[in-house]
GROMACS .gro file of C-alpha atoms in nm:
model
  232
    1MET     CA    1  10.573  12.081   8.685
    2SER     CA    2  10.461  11.740   8.817
    3GLU     CA    3  10.448  11.817   9.190
    4ARG     CA    4  10.161  11.684   9.402
    5PHE     CA    5   9.989  11.899   9.663
    6PHE     CA    6   9.745  11.823   9.943
    7LEU     CA    7   9.409  12.001   9.953
    8GLU     CA    8   9.227  12.061  10.280
    9THR     CA    9   8.893  12.029  10.095
   10VAL     CA   10   8.787  11.865   9.770
   11PRO     CA   11   8.759  12.085   9.458
   12ARG     CA   12   8.418  12.236   9.384
   13ASP     CA   13   8.294  12.357   9.047
   14GLY     CA   14   8.638  12.306   8.896
   15ARG     CA   15   8.812  12.526   9.153
   16ALA     CA   16   9.038  12.456   9.449
   17VAL     CA   17   9.252  12.660   9.685
   18LEU     CA   18   9.584  12.560   9.839
   19VAL     CA   19   9.653  12.715  10.179
   20GLY     CA   20   9.919  12.706  10.450
   21ASP     CA   21  10.245  12.521  10.393
   22GLU     CA   22  10.123  12.373  10.065
   23ALA     CA   23  10.055  12.717   9.918
   24ARG     CA   24  10.383  12.860  10.047
   25HIS     CA   25  10.583  12.570   9.903
   26LEU     CA   26  10.425  12.609   9.559
   27ALA     CA   27  10.446  12.988   9.549
   28ARG     CA   28  10.773  13.065   9.727
   29VAL     CA   29  10.989  12.753   9.700
   30LEU     CA   30  10.889  12.635   9.353
   31ARG     CA   31  10.813  12.991   9.237
   32ALA     CA   32  10.502  12.886   9.048
   33ALA     CA   33  10.336  13.122   8.804
   34PRO     CA   34   9.983  13.138   8.663
   35GLY     CA   35   9.945  12.868   8.402
   36ASP     CA   36  10.175  12.616   8.572
   37GLU     CA   37  10.028  12.266   8.602
   38VAL     CA   38  10.032  12.051   8.915
   39ALA     CA   39   9.837  11.760   9.064
   40VAL     CA   40   9.628  11.779   9.380
   41PHE     CA   41   9.461  11.528   9.612
   42SER     CA   42   9.249  11.563   9.923
   43GLY     CA   43   9.322  11.230  10.090
   44THR     CA   44   8.987  11.079   9.994
   45GLY     CA   45   9.102  10.859   9.706
   46THR     CA   46   9.102  11.096   9.408
   47GLN     CA   47   9.367  11.299   9.227
   48TRP     CA   48   9.291  11.601   9.008
   49PRO     CA   49   9.504  11.775   8.746
   50ALA     CA   50   9.521  12.145   8.824
   51ARG     CA   51   9.644  12.472   8.675
   52VAL     CA   52   9.756  12.774   8.876
   53VAL     CA   53   9.515  13.064   8.828
   54ARG     CA   54   9.614  13.314   9.096
   55ILE     CA   55   9.886  13.337   9.361
   56GLY     CA   56   9.799  13.529   9.676
   57ARG     CA   57   9.994  13.603   9.992
   58ASP     CA   58   9.886  13.286  10.175
   59GLU     CA   59   9.690  13.092   9.916
   60VAL     CA   60   9.707  12.966   9.560
   61GLU     CA   61   9.391  12.941   9.353
   62LEU     CA   62   9.371  12.649   9.110
   63GLU     CA   63   9.152  12.541   8.823
   64THR     CA   64   9.100  12.164   8.836
   65GLY     CA   65   9.020  11.907   8.570
   66PRO     CA   66   8.832  11.575   8.596
   67GLY     CA   67   8.941  11.365   8.892
   68ARG     CA   68   9.087  11.015   8.872
   69ALA     CA   69   8.971  10.785   9.153
   70ASP     CA   70   9.189  10.506   9.290
   71PRO     CA   71   9.073  10.150   9.215
   72PRO     CA   72   8.916   9.956   9.505
   73ALA     CA   73   9.158   9.792   9.747
   74ALA     CA   74   9.238   9.430   9.667
   75GLY     CA   75   9.206   9.305  10.025
   76PRO     CA   76   9.031   9.384  10.352
   77PRO     CA   77   9.115   9.705  10.541
   78LEU     CA   78   9.424   9.663  10.759
   79THR     CA   79   9.474   9.830  11.096
   80LEU     CA   80   9.820   9.807  11.250
   81ALA     CA   81   9.828   9.872  11.625
   82VAL     CA   82  10.194   9.945  11.697
   83ALA     CA   83  10.387  10.032  12.011
   84LEU     CA   84  10.570  10.331  11.867
   85PRO     CA   85  10.951  10.326  11.849
   86LYS     CA   86  11.155  10.625  11.957
   87GLY     CA   87  11.245  10.938  11.764
   88GLU     CA   88  11.305  10.941  11.391
   89ARG     CA   89  11.208  10.576  11.360
   90GLN     CA   90  10.845  10.688  11.395
   91LYS     CA   91  10.879  10.897  11.079
   92TRP     CA   92  11.024  10.600  10.890
   93LEU     CA   93  10.744  10.377  11.020
   94VAL     CA   94  10.471  10.611  10.896
   95GLU     CA   95  10.638  10.659  10.559
   96LYS     CA   96  10.669  10.288  10.486
   97LEU     CA   97  10.324  10.188  10.612
   98THR     CA   98  10.171  10.461  10.396
   99GLU     CA   99  10.360  10.336  10.092
  100LEU     CA  100  10.250   9.977  10.157
  101GLY     CA  101   9.880  10.065  10.174
  102VAL     CA  102   9.795  10.022  10.543
  103THR     CA  103   9.447  10.159  10.614
  104ARG     CA  104   9.501  10.275  10.971
  105LEU     CA  105   9.789  10.307  11.217
  106LEU     CA  106   9.696  10.299  11.584
  107PRO     CA  107   9.962  10.398  11.840
  108LEU     CA  108   9.952  10.118  12.095
  109ARG     CA  109  10.001  10.173  12.468
  110THR     CA  110  10.165   9.868  12.622
  111GLU     CA  111  10.312   9.779  12.960
  112ARG     CA  112  10.667   9.783  12.821
  113GLY     CA  113  10.630  10.069  12.574
  114VAL     CA  114  10.915  10.322  12.551
  115ALA     CA  115  10.761  10.607  12.346
  116GLU     CA  116  10.456  10.805  12.456
  117ALA     CA  117  10.206  10.893  12.183
  118THR     CA  118  10.147  11.253  12.294
  119PRO     CA  119   9.905  11.478  12.100
  120ALA     CA  120  10.205  11.653  11.945
  121ALA     CA  121  10.354  11.319  11.838
  122VAL     CA  122  10.025  11.207  11.684
  123GLU     CA  123  10.001  11.534  11.491
  124ARG     CA  124  10.355  11.479  11.357
  125LEU     CA  125  10.253  11.132  11.244
  126ARG     CA  126   9.955  11.276  11.056
  127ARG     CA  127  10.173  11.532  10.881
  128GLY     CA  128  10.411  11.250  10.792
  129VAL     CA  129  10.127  11.061  10.625
  130ILE     CA  130  10.053  11.357  10.398
  131GLU     CA  131  10.417  11.391  10.296
  132ALA     CA  132  10.444  11.018  10.228
  133CYS     CA  133  10.127  11.025  10.017
  134LYS     CA  134  10.259  11.316   9.813
  135GLN     CA  135  10.578  11.124   9.740
  136CYS     CA  136  10.439  10.777   9.668
  137GLY     CA  137  10.126  10.873   9.472
  138ARG     CA  138   9.875  10.739   9.723
  139ASN     CA  139   9.552  10.941   9.720
  140THR     CA  140   9.386  10.806  10.035
  141LEU     CA  141   9.542  10.913  10.363
  142MET     CA  142   9.639  10.642  10.608
  143GLU     CA  143   9.439  10.719  10.920
  144ILE     CA  144   9.628  10.786  11.243
  145ALA     CA  145   9.394  10.670  11.517
  146ALA     CA  146   9.387  10.787  11.877
  147PRO     CA  147   9.631  10.598  12.103
  148ALA     CA  148   9.479  10.301  12.284
  149THR     CA  149   9.575  10.024  12.524
  150VAL     CA  150   9.595   9.659  12.424
  151ALA     CA  151   9.262   9.592  12.597
  152GLU     CA  152   9.092   9.880  12.414
  153VAL     CA  153   9.226   9.763  12.079
  154LEU     CA  154   9.118   9.403  12.137
  155ALA     CA  155   8.767   9.524  12.212
  156GLY     CA  156   8.750   9.620  11.844
  157LEU     CA  157   8.778   9.256  11.738
  158THR     CA  158   8.415   9.225  11.639
  159ALA     CA  159   8.255   8.975  11.403
  160GLY     CA  160   8.422   8.984  11.063
  161CYS     CA  161   8.745   9.137  11.192
  162ARG     CA  162   9.036   8.896  11.233
  163GLY     CA  163   9.327   8.968  11.464
  164VAL     CA  164   9.688   8.859  11.487
  165VAL     CA  165   9.966   8.942  11.732
  166ALA     CA  166  10.329   8.947  11.621
  167ASP     CA  167  10.502   8.698  11.852
  168PRO     CA  168  10.843   8.535  11.795
  169LEU     CA  169  10.715   8.217  11.964
  170GLY     CA  170  10.402   8.186  11.751
  171PRO     CA  171  10.351   7.976  11.437
  172ALA     CA  172  10.445   8.111  11.095
  173LEU     CA  173  10.212   8.382  10.966
  174ASP     CA  174   9.953   8.247  10.721
  175ALA     CA  175   9.857   8.572  10.551
  176ALA     CA  176   9.620   8.415  10.299
  177ALA     CA  177   9.417   8.237  10.566
  178LEU     CA  178   9.396   8.554  10.772
  179ARG     CA  179   9.282   8.773  10.482
  180ASN     CA  180   9.048   8.538  10.295
  181GLY     CA  181   8.688   8.617  10.381
  182ALA     CA  182   8.778   8.874  10.645
  183GLY     CA  183   8.586   9.200  10.664
  184ALA     CA  184   8.891   9.364  10.822
  185VAL     CA  185   9.227   9.265  10.970
  186LEU     CA  186   9.384   9.392  11.292
  187ALA     CA  187   9.753   9.325  11.359
  188LEU     CA  188   9.933   9.414  11.682
  189VAL     CA  189  10.306   9.485  11.716
  190GLY     CA  190  10.449   9.521  12.064
  191PRO     CA  191  10.747   9.718  12.196
  192GLU     CA  192  11.104   9.595  12.169
  193GLY     CA  193  11.065   9.426  12.507
  194GLY     CA  194  10.769   9.233  12.369
  195PHE     CA  195  10.416   9.192  12.497
  196THR     CA  196  10.374   9.077  12.855
  197ALA     CA  197  10.225   8.737  12.934
  198ALA     CA  198   9.907   8.911  13.046
  199GLU     CA  199   9.877   9.104  12.718
  200LEU     CA  200   9.929   8.787  12.514
  201ALA     CA  201   9.670   8.604  12.723
  202ALA     CA  202   9.421   8.887  12.668
  203ALA     CA  203   9.480   8.870  12.293
  204GLN     CA  204   9.420   8.497  12.290
  205GLN     CA  205   9.102   8.535  12.494
  206ALA     CA  206   8.978   8.800  12.248
  207GLY     CA  207   9.028   8.560  11.959
  208ALA     CA  208   9.348   8.703  11.810
  209GLY     CA  209   9.603   8.454  11.681
  210ARG     CA  210   9.979   8.471  11.727
  211ALA     CA  211  10.231   8.460  11.444
  212THR     CA  212  10.604   8.483  11.397
  213LEU     CA  213  10.752   8.681  11.109
  214GLY     CA  214  11.074   8.483  11.076
  215PRO     CA  215  11.365   8.333  11.268
  216HIS     CA  216  11.513   8.663  11.388
  217ILE     CA  217  11.407   8.925  11.642
  218LEU     CA  218  11.276   9.228  11.452
  219ARG     CA  219  11.266   9.591  11.551
  220VAL     CA  220  10.919   9.738  11.596
  221GLU     CA  221  10.915   9.920  11.264
  222THR     CA  222  11.057   9.619  11.078
  223ALA     CA  223  10.788   9.391  11.219
  224ALA     CA  224  10.518   9.642  11.128
  225MET     CA  225  10.649   9.672  10.774
  226ALA     CA  226  10.670   9.293  10.737
  227LEU     CA  227  10.306   9.259  10.844
  228ALA     CA  228  10.200   9.538  10.610
  229ALA     CA  229  10.376   9.379  10.315
  230ARG     CA  230  10.198   9.048  10.379
  231LEU     CA  231   9.853   9.172  10.481
  232ALA     CA  232   9.783   9.507  10.310
   0.00000   0.00000   0.00000
């Protein structure tokens, strides 16, 4: 059995316990038995081999082996501030950004936004990150930050953090120049109606550049994925 499972806490003294949906999936869906081998991760950058020791009603006790830590990231941490699309496209967005190695996704509140990042929606995004990590082999969870306005996000452009706004009228994205020497990168993707003139002016005043991602108009999730592929 080569399934991966998410732990709420890191293993201690060679022991770990799966709870909730993870335990139910292993015990009831996969019908695991003592002695079966799986892999577990806690979202902090390490994966452990594990063996089922005991199956309880709502938990599965595991014996874990030595952990294997992920290598350091090749580039600076990347935050994508995105005006969320509607419905199932949010799930696709989270899945692909997780696979591409984005550090943090921040639901962006804009003047023309069409989807509200409610607490329930944010919680669904966080669950989606776990499922995507289980599938793609990533051991560090992509953070889902609290929703914020454009002004609040731009306030995070401190020294060492470089910012860029996806804008069809901007120059071509120079990913290497943006990443080289940066302590962190912040990229903003607006709603399908685009950023307003006031939002673009605020970004420019805060020191964020503007960049186009190609000759065509992209959907929100496509633009976010294109930025992730170039900058993560």
